[in-house]
XYZ file of C-alpha atoms in Angstrom:
455
model
C 179.779 -20.192 -26.632
C 181.495 -21.045 -23.642
C 183.579 -24.021 -25.850
C 184.755 -21.420 -28.162
C 185.765 -18.401 -26.361
C 188.698 -21.001 -24.522
C 189.317 -22.326 -27.622
C 190.130 -19.315 -29.332
C 192.056 -18.091 -26.340
C 193.942 -22.325 -26.300
C 194.991 -21.298 -30.242
C 195.691 -17.893 -29.117
C 198.058 -19.036 -26.729
C 199.904 -21.948 -28.586
C 200.523 -19.540 -31.346
C 202.232 -16.873 -29.363
C 204.342 -18.959 -27.909
C 205.060 -20.388 -30.559
C 204.044 -24.427 -29.862
C 201.902 -26.514 -32.380
C 197.890 -25.219 -32.368
C 197.244 -28.692 -33.672
C 198.408 -30.546 -30.904
C 196.319 -28.208 -28.373
C 193.626 -30.681 -25.952
C 190.546 -28.611 -27.433
C 191.336 -29.335 -31.152
C 192.112 -32.409 -30.399
C 188.481 -32.833 -28.996
C 187.451 -30.854 -32.229
C 189.440 -33.312 -34.395
C 188.920 -36.717 -32.368
C 186.037 -37.759 -33.653
C 186.580 -36.223 -37.645
C 186.553 -39.984 -39.163
C 183.652 -41.704 -37.216
C 181.651 -38.205 -38.975
C 182.124 -39.975 -42.106
C 179.423 -42.230 -41.703
C 177.337 -40.699 -38.160
C 177.291 -37.350 -38.449
C 177.121 -35.181 -35.692
C 176.137 -37.259 -33.303
C 179.592 -39.019 -32.270
C 180.836 -35.730 -31.112
C 180.877 -34.598 -27.160
C 178.605 -32.512 -26.094
C 180.664 -29.484 -26.512
C 181.793 -30.137 -30.054
C 177.956 -31.764 -30.468
C 177.044 -27.807 -29.035
C 179.854 -25.746 -31.658
C 177.900 -27.523 -34.038
C 175.115 -26.247 -33.195
C 175.806 -22.727 -32.659
C 177.394 -23.317 -36.954
C 174.500 -24.393 -37.976
C 172.387 -22.139 -36.408
C 170.152 -20.368 -39.904
C 171.252 -16.717 -38.788
C 174.435 -18.122 -41.034
C 172.685 -18.975 -44.207
C 170.625 -15.083 -44.560
C 171.805 -12.916 -47.344
C 170.920 -10.123 -44.592
C 172.593 -10.336 -42.445
C 176.470 -10.590 -43.809
C 176.346 -6.768 -43.801
C 175.443 -6.681 -40.193
C 178.118 -9.176 -39.459
C 181.199 -6.986 -41.651
C 180.585 -2.985 -41.274
C 180.324 -3.803 -37.615
C 182.976 -1.791 -36.231
C 183.389 -5.290 -33.276
C 179.752 -7.243 -33.869
C 179.221 -9.648 -30.901
C 177.486 -13.171 -31.859
C 173.982 -13.822 -29.372
C 173.026 -17.200 -28.864
C 170.429 -18.006 -25.756
C 171.651 -16.047 -22.707
C 175.329 -16.378 -23.403
C 177.366 -13.745 -25.938
C 181.047 -13.414 -27.218
C 183.136 -11.242 -29.299
C 183.468 -11.624 -33.136
C 186.770 -11.536 -33.131
C 187.126 -14.629 -31.360
C 184.782 -17.091 -33.570
C 187.566 -15.427 -36.386
C 190.664 -16.868 -33.735
C 188.964 -20.180 -34.282
C 187.803 -20.149 -37.431
C 191.191 -19.772 -38.856
C 192.872 -21.535 -37.122
C 190.510 -24.426 -38.726
C 191.187 -23.871 -42.045
C 194.323 -22.832 -41.823
C 196.660 -24.141 -44.706
C 198.970 -26.114 -42.806
C 197.734 -29.451 -41.671
C 196.192 -32.683 -43.468
C 194.452 -32.551 -46.516
C 192.186 -34.450 -44.779
C 192.167 -33.013 -40.880
C 191.134 -29.888 -43.732
C 188.300 -31.437 -45.314
C 186.369 -32.115 -41.698
C 187.068 -28.860 -40.450
C 185.753 -26.925 -43.478
C 182.751 -28.878 -43.626
C 182.523 -27.633 -40.494
C 182.351 -24.449 -40.430
C 181.038 -24.266 -44.318
C 177.830 -22.508 -43.166
C 179.333 -19.303 -41.279
C 182.366 -19.070 -44.000
C 181.059 -16.367 -46.174
C 179.993 -13.991 -43.184
C 183.681 -14.609 -42.442
C 185.210 -14.067 -45.740
C 183.340 -11.055 -46.060
C 184.191 -8.947 -43.132
C 187.748 -10.438 -44.051
C 187.939 -8.734 -47.478
C 186.438 -5.227 -45.864
C 189.298 -5.790 -43.256
C 192.002 -6.323 -45.377
C 190.972 -3.943 -47.896
C 190.805 -5.898 -50.429
C 187.463 -4.469 -51.603
C 188.295 -0.945 -51.211
C 190.539 -0.431 -54.689
C 189.807 -2.668 -57.221
C 189.701 -1.614 -61.044
C 187.754 -1.757 -62.955
C 184.856 -1.698 -62.100
C 182.576 -4.234 -61.912
C 185.430 -6.541 -60.171
C 184.596 -5.637 -56.925
C 180.798 -5.732 -58.492
C 181.410 -10.038 -59.210
C 183.323 -10.867 -56.051
C 180.988 -9.193 -53.277
C 178.447 -11.675 -55.554
C 180.555 -14.332 -55.504
C 181.707 -15.008 -51.758
C 177.805 -14.187 -50.885
C 176.332 -17.315 -53.474
C 175.759 -19.570 -50.968
C 173.721 -17.422 -48.920
C 169.647 -17.392 -48.501
C 166.916 -15.030 -49.419
C 163.455 -15.709 -50.172
C 163.960 -13.437 -52.628
C 166.214 -14.433 -55.242
C 165.369 -10.896 -56.604
C 167.813 -9.992 -52.954
C 170.771 -11.720 -53.958
C 171.681 -8.158 -55.150
C 170.096 -5.953 -53.556
C 170.616 -7.593 -50.625
C 174.710 -6.634 -50.835
C 173.850 -3.380 -52.730
C 174.901 -1.701 -48.755
C 179.325 -2.635 -49.415
C 178.261 0.529 -52.105
C 178.165 3.912 -52.771
C 176.134 5.724 -55.061
C 176.534 5.122 -58.364
C 176.851 8.930 -59.541
C 180.094 8.839 -56.871
C 181.056 4.731 -56.383
C 182.107 3.288 -59.857
C 182.279 0.238 -58.128
C 178.523 -0.093 -58.271
C 177.524 -1.060 -61.525
C 174.367 -2.499 -60.079
C 170.739 -1.466 -61.241
C 168.502 0.749 -58.658
C 166.159 -1.592 -56.699
C 162.834 -2.436 -58.681
C 160.750 -5.337 -57.808
C 158.796 -4.754 -60.541
C 161.423 -6.767 -62.656
C 161.396 -10.693 -62.782
C 164.870 -11.964 -61.464
C 165.991 -13.148 -65.244
C 166.022 -10.197 -66.283
C 168.044 -8.367 -63.252
C 170.607 -11.331 -63.338
C 170.530 -10.554 -66.703
C 171.558 -7.062 -66.591
C 173.788 -7.444 -63.499
C 175.637 -10.376 -65.817
C 175.776 -7.598 -68.615
C 177.175 -5.109 -66.461
C 179.543 -6.709 -65.205
C 181.039 -8.430 -68.942
C 180.664 -4.787 -70.595
C 182.197 -2.893 -67.313
C 185.210 -6.021 -66.542
C 186.021 -6.778 -71.349
C 186.408 -10.403 -69.935
C 183.568 -12.804 -69.766
C 184.229 -14.329 -65.929
C 181.251 -13.565 -64.056
C 179.802 -16.862 -67.594
C 182.648 -19.000 -65.743
C 179.712 -20.606 -63.430
C 176.605 -20.675 -65.998
C 175.411 -24.102 -66.794
C 172.758 -23.349 -69.245
C 171.549 -27.436 -68.820
C 170.711 -27.352 -65.643
C 167.652 -25.895 -64.887
C 167.563 -22.712 -62.641
C 166.117 -21.619 -59.619
C 164.988 -18.720 -61.025
C 162.413 -19.017 -64.190
C 164.273 -17.934 -67.676
C 167.243 -17.217 -67.092
C 168.872 -17.119 -70.313
C 171.999 -19.321 -70.376
C 174.529 -16.902 -70.568
C 173.555 -14.703 -66.971
C 174.846 -15.979 -64.029
C 172.171 -17.347 -60.937
C 173.679 -16.148 -57.856
C 170.374 -18.191 -56.248
C 171.603 -21.430 -57.021
C 175.067 -23.458 -55.614
C 177.859 -22.772 -58.415
C 178.795 -26.166 -59.963
C 182.699 -24.725 -60.008
C 185.200 -25.668 -57.150
C 188.261 -24.404 -59.152
C 189.417 -21.143 -59.369
C 188.430 -19.281 -62.208
C 191.742 -16.811 -62.629
C 194.604 -19.972 -62.870
C 193.579 -20.288 -66.269
C 193.875 -17.859 -69.946
C 191.854 -20.522 -72.362
C 191.898 -16.948 -74.108
C 194.732 -15.077 -73.349
C 194.877 -11.173 -73.354
C 191.957 -10.643 -75.871
C 189.313 -8.782 -74.549
C 185.552 -9.476 -74.763
C 183.630 -8.303 -78.386
C 179.901 -7.815 -77.501
C 177.043 -6.375 -79.241
C 173.716 -4.987 -78.001
C 170.517 -6.450 -78.438
C 166.739 -5.315 -77.970
C 165.457 -7.680 -76.272
C 167.306 -7.473 -73.208
C 167.768 -11.821 -72.803
C 169.669 -12.536 -75.059
C 173.738 -11.720 -75.489
C 175.678 -11.575 -78.959
C 179.629 -12.423 -78.697
C 182.346 -13.639 -80.196
C 184.526 -16.326 -79.941
C 186.033 -19.450 -82.148
C 184.872 -22.986 -82.147
C 188.205 -25.019 -81.476
C 186.541 -28.572 -81.208
C 183.873 -30.555 -81.407
C 182.650 -33.426 -78.589
C 182.799 -36.203 -80.728
C 182.246 -39.026 -77.497
C 180.391 -39.096 -74.687
C 180.833 -41.129 -71.382
C 177.126 -43.062 -70.636
C 176.310 -41.793 -67.513
C 173.420 -44.009 -65.481
C 169.916 -42.135 -64.627
C 170.402 -40.866 -61.315
C 173.572 -40.853 -59.924
C 174.074 -40.161 -55.688
C 177.613 -38.961 -55.398
C 177.692 -41.676 -52.946
C 181.633 -42.739 -52.818
C 180.340 -46.465 -54.046
C 178.708 -44.495 -57.061
C 181.796 -42.179 -57.481
C 184.324 -44.905 -57.495
C 181.942 -47.229 -60.609
C 181.905 -43.514 -62.740
C 185.827 -43.604 -62.086
C 186.012 -46.749 -63.138
C 183.973 -46.603 -66.077
C 185.948 -42.427 -67.088
C 189.080 -44.493 -66.799
C 188.453 -47.060 -69.032
C 186.884 -45.111 -71.586
C 189.642 -42.359 -71.488
C 192.071 -45.393 -71.479
C 190.997 -45.827 -75.688
C 192.697 -42.611 -76.840
C 196.431 -44.285 -77.293
C 198.038 -41.095 -77.164
C 197.521 -37.306 -77.055
C 197.861 -34.326 -78.865
C 200.103 -32.514 -76.715
C 202.017 -34.677 -76.481
C 201.516 -35.676 -72.984
C 201.267 -39.242 -71.561
C 197.171 -40.372 -71.644
C 197.656 -40.890 -67.243
C 198.918 -37.511 -66.581
C 195.886 -36.010 -68.660
C 193.653 -37.907 -66.888
C 195.204 -37.317 -63.272
C 195.051 -33.489 -64.343
C 191.388 -33.375 -65.690
C 189.556 -35.319 -62.982
C 191.311 -31.744 -60.916
C 190.313 -29.518 -63.481
C 193.426 -28.883 -63.418
C 193.957 -27.389 -59.523
C 195.328 -28.887 -55.728
C 193.058 -28.733 -53.476
C 193.530 -25.595 -52.072
C 192.224 -24.235 -55.111
C 195.762 -23.692 -56.797
C 196.884 -24.638 -59.817
C 198.828 -27.887 -60.345
C 202.441 -28.048 -61.239
C 204.083 -30.975 -63.207
C 204.462 -34.147 -60.764
C 201.281 -32.491 -58.128
C 199.377 -35.172 -56.986
C 201.517 -38.059 -58.518
C 201.328 -40.298 -55.099
C 197.750 -39.497 -54.312
C 196.973 -40.481 -58.239
C 198.977 -44.161 -58.272
C 197.359 -45.111 -55.121
C 194.169 -43.817 -55.500
C 194.757 -45.741 -59.507
C 196.009 -48.824 -58.039
C 193.259 -49.085 -55.678
C 190.583 -48.660 -58.646
C 191.938 -50.703 -61.033
C 192.290 -53.471 -59.228
C 189.656 -56.654 -58.313
C 188.012 -55.374 -55.171
C 184.396 -54.822 -55.593
C 183.429 -51.354 -55.092
C 182.337 -51.233 -51.326
C 186.058 -52.063 -50.110
C 187.533 -50.204 -52.940
C 185.524 -47.548 -51.302
C 186.368 -48.030 -48.221
C 190.070 -48.459 -49.238
C 190.263 -44.752 -51.303
C 188.259 -42.585 -48.649
C 190.382 -44.479 -45.588
C 193.189 -44.530 -47.515
C 195.586 -41.396 -46.084
C 197.405 -40.597 -49.533
C 194.880 -42.625 -52.130
C 192.506 -39.973 -50.261
C 194.283 -37.020 -51.587
C 193.333 -37.159 -54.810
C 189.785 -39.006 -53.871
C 188.842 -36.201 -52.085
C 190.234 -33.105 -55.167
C 188.659 -35.738 -57.869
C 184.702 -36.196 -55.701
C 184.592 -31.842 -56.039
C 185.107 -32.523 -59.723
C 183.127 -35.116 -60.503
C 180.015 -33.606 -59.300
C 177.936 -32.912 -62.402
C 180.426 -33.597 -64.991
C 180.920 -35.959 -67.111
C 184.123 -37.274 -69.688
C 184.237 -36.794 -73.121
C 186.715 -37.423 -76.331
C 187.064 -34.438 -78.864
C 186.882 -34.908 -82.622
C 190.808 -34.066 -82.483
C 191.284 -36.579 -79.863
C 191.478 -33.958 -76.844
C 189.913 -35.347 -73.104
C 187.598 -32.947 -71.761
C 185.488 -32.279 -68.963
C 181.947 -31.092 -69.371
C 178.704 -30.579 -67.557
C 176.688 -34.051 -67.207
C 174.194 -32.982 -70.289
C 176.620 -32.350 -72.828
C 175.798 -34.263 -75.828
C 177.690 -35.093 -78.993
C 178.780 -32.427 -81.769
C 178.176 -29.634 -78.731
C 181.157 -27.368 -79.531
C 183.818 -26.014 -77.777
C 184.158 -22.560 -78.172
C 186.450 -19.990 -76.856
C 184.705 -16.962 -76.726
C 186.537 -13.861 -76.484
C 187.813 -12.568 -73.172
C 187.732 -16.279 -71.443
C 189.173 -17.343 -69.163
C 187.673 -21.308 -70.032
C 186.369 -22.748 -72.670
C 182.941 -23.687 -73.426
C 180.366 -25.820 -74.249
C 177.814 -24.830 -76.367
C 174.425 -26.266 -78.588
C 173.131 -24.141 -80.854
C 170.016 -24.632 -83.354
C 167.434 -22.008 -85.494
C 170.479 -19.148 -85.180
C 169.874 -19.249 -81.179
C 173.797 -21.371 -79.252
C 173.298 -21.751 -75.639
C 175.852 -21.670 -72.837
C 176.238 -25.485 -72.305
C 178.516 -24.159 -68.999
C 183.125 -24.114 -68.762
C 185.153 -27.277 -69.843
C 187.518 -28.320 -69.149
C 190.389 -29.623 -72.176
C 193.710 -30.435 -71.292
C 195.642 -28.495 -74.362
C 193.916 -25.143 -74.645
C 193.244 -23.776 -71.247
C 196.785 -21.953 -71.356
C 195.941 -19.310 -74.896
C 196.773 -22.548 -77.152
C 193.764 -21.452 -79.732
C 193.441 -17.635 -78.585
C 192.744 -15.093 -80.978
C 194.705 -12.530 -80.696
C 196.405 -10.576 -83.834
C 194.157 -8.613 -86.319
C 194.035 -11.816 -88.640
C 192.559 -14.230 -86.750
C 189.781 -12.729 -86.210
C 188.214 -13.494 -89.279
C 187.564 -17.186 -87.454
C 186.006 -15.381 -84.813
C 182.199 -16.071 -85.199
C 178.939 -14.394 -83.274
C 177.183 -16.379 -81.450
C 173.507 -15.600 -80.489
C 173.044 -16.464 -76.233
C 169.475 -17.284 -75.447
């Protein structure tokens, strides 16, 4: 706790005097053992940094119900043992650690270090800056708040909804409150479906479905594939708002007597022809990622050309990053070229898996690309479509699964239909389909749309 206080003072003093925060002795102590941490974890830290790690990993940070205590308090104070520290000083430390103007590999370490505390500071920042005060249309604030608190924990999954109602006024006076009244007799699956539907109806967009992976088993029994599970960590690692697959269209939906079904309109634009082969068990260690990436590179290299006219290697570079940079902004032409080239040179070299992993994850340039690619690799596979596109798809995608662009969606989706009912497999990344190239916006093209009854 004393280290937090002294660290905040150092950051403030160096910032006010125009000195580089990175060169401060306490900051240097903080990042000194970051590379050793990758292999031996927190035991390598000095006693003070280890103490900071312990404070930031207390279970208190993980609890959903305390987020509003921090976010809505005028001057919150953190108490630990016999020590107390103004929350403002913690904010100074956190913001300094995750500021963008520092090397990617340092930012990665810092982000991991403070990960458990992030939603506390993120939600309070949203309140302080007013980004949550006036949002139009209704439903946007609800989705933003649900996403911001998603990794917080609650014993009852229904409290992932009810535990954030303190940020909203009564439904009759607050148009942003699109939530149902608390009802602990209602199953979590039905509650999550009600909230997901309310967000779709209010926003007329399908952003809420962008984290839905219906082929994965949810911790919420009987959850529909189209309803977001706020009780599970999303397999995302990209900014949904960076894409615009369906152009400016709005969602077209119908009600159903069955609350667990959702009828929406979309267009089948392609099908998965060849999903890559995936081992039965993947540990996602550095070595496992190397083996997977080597296979995917060979898998993608069978394409002689690409429908957009781009080089297959450029498409691969973009696809394995889901079109986003390390700070989750949209990749621009030429971005990641140096780091990708350094990564690829080692990947296709003659080193064995272990040696290649050390060179890639310890190399200053190659690590930048590897770090971004690793986050997207989790839970996903690479596939080739009937039309010759390269796609990043949910890991259990099968051949003949459809690629659908729903009206009002920012991403294409993998959809599997059996006996008239469809299951949403999850969003996919397809270079050449992410910016409205297959959007259905004019009246004549509306005939190409079809109804999907999602279960």
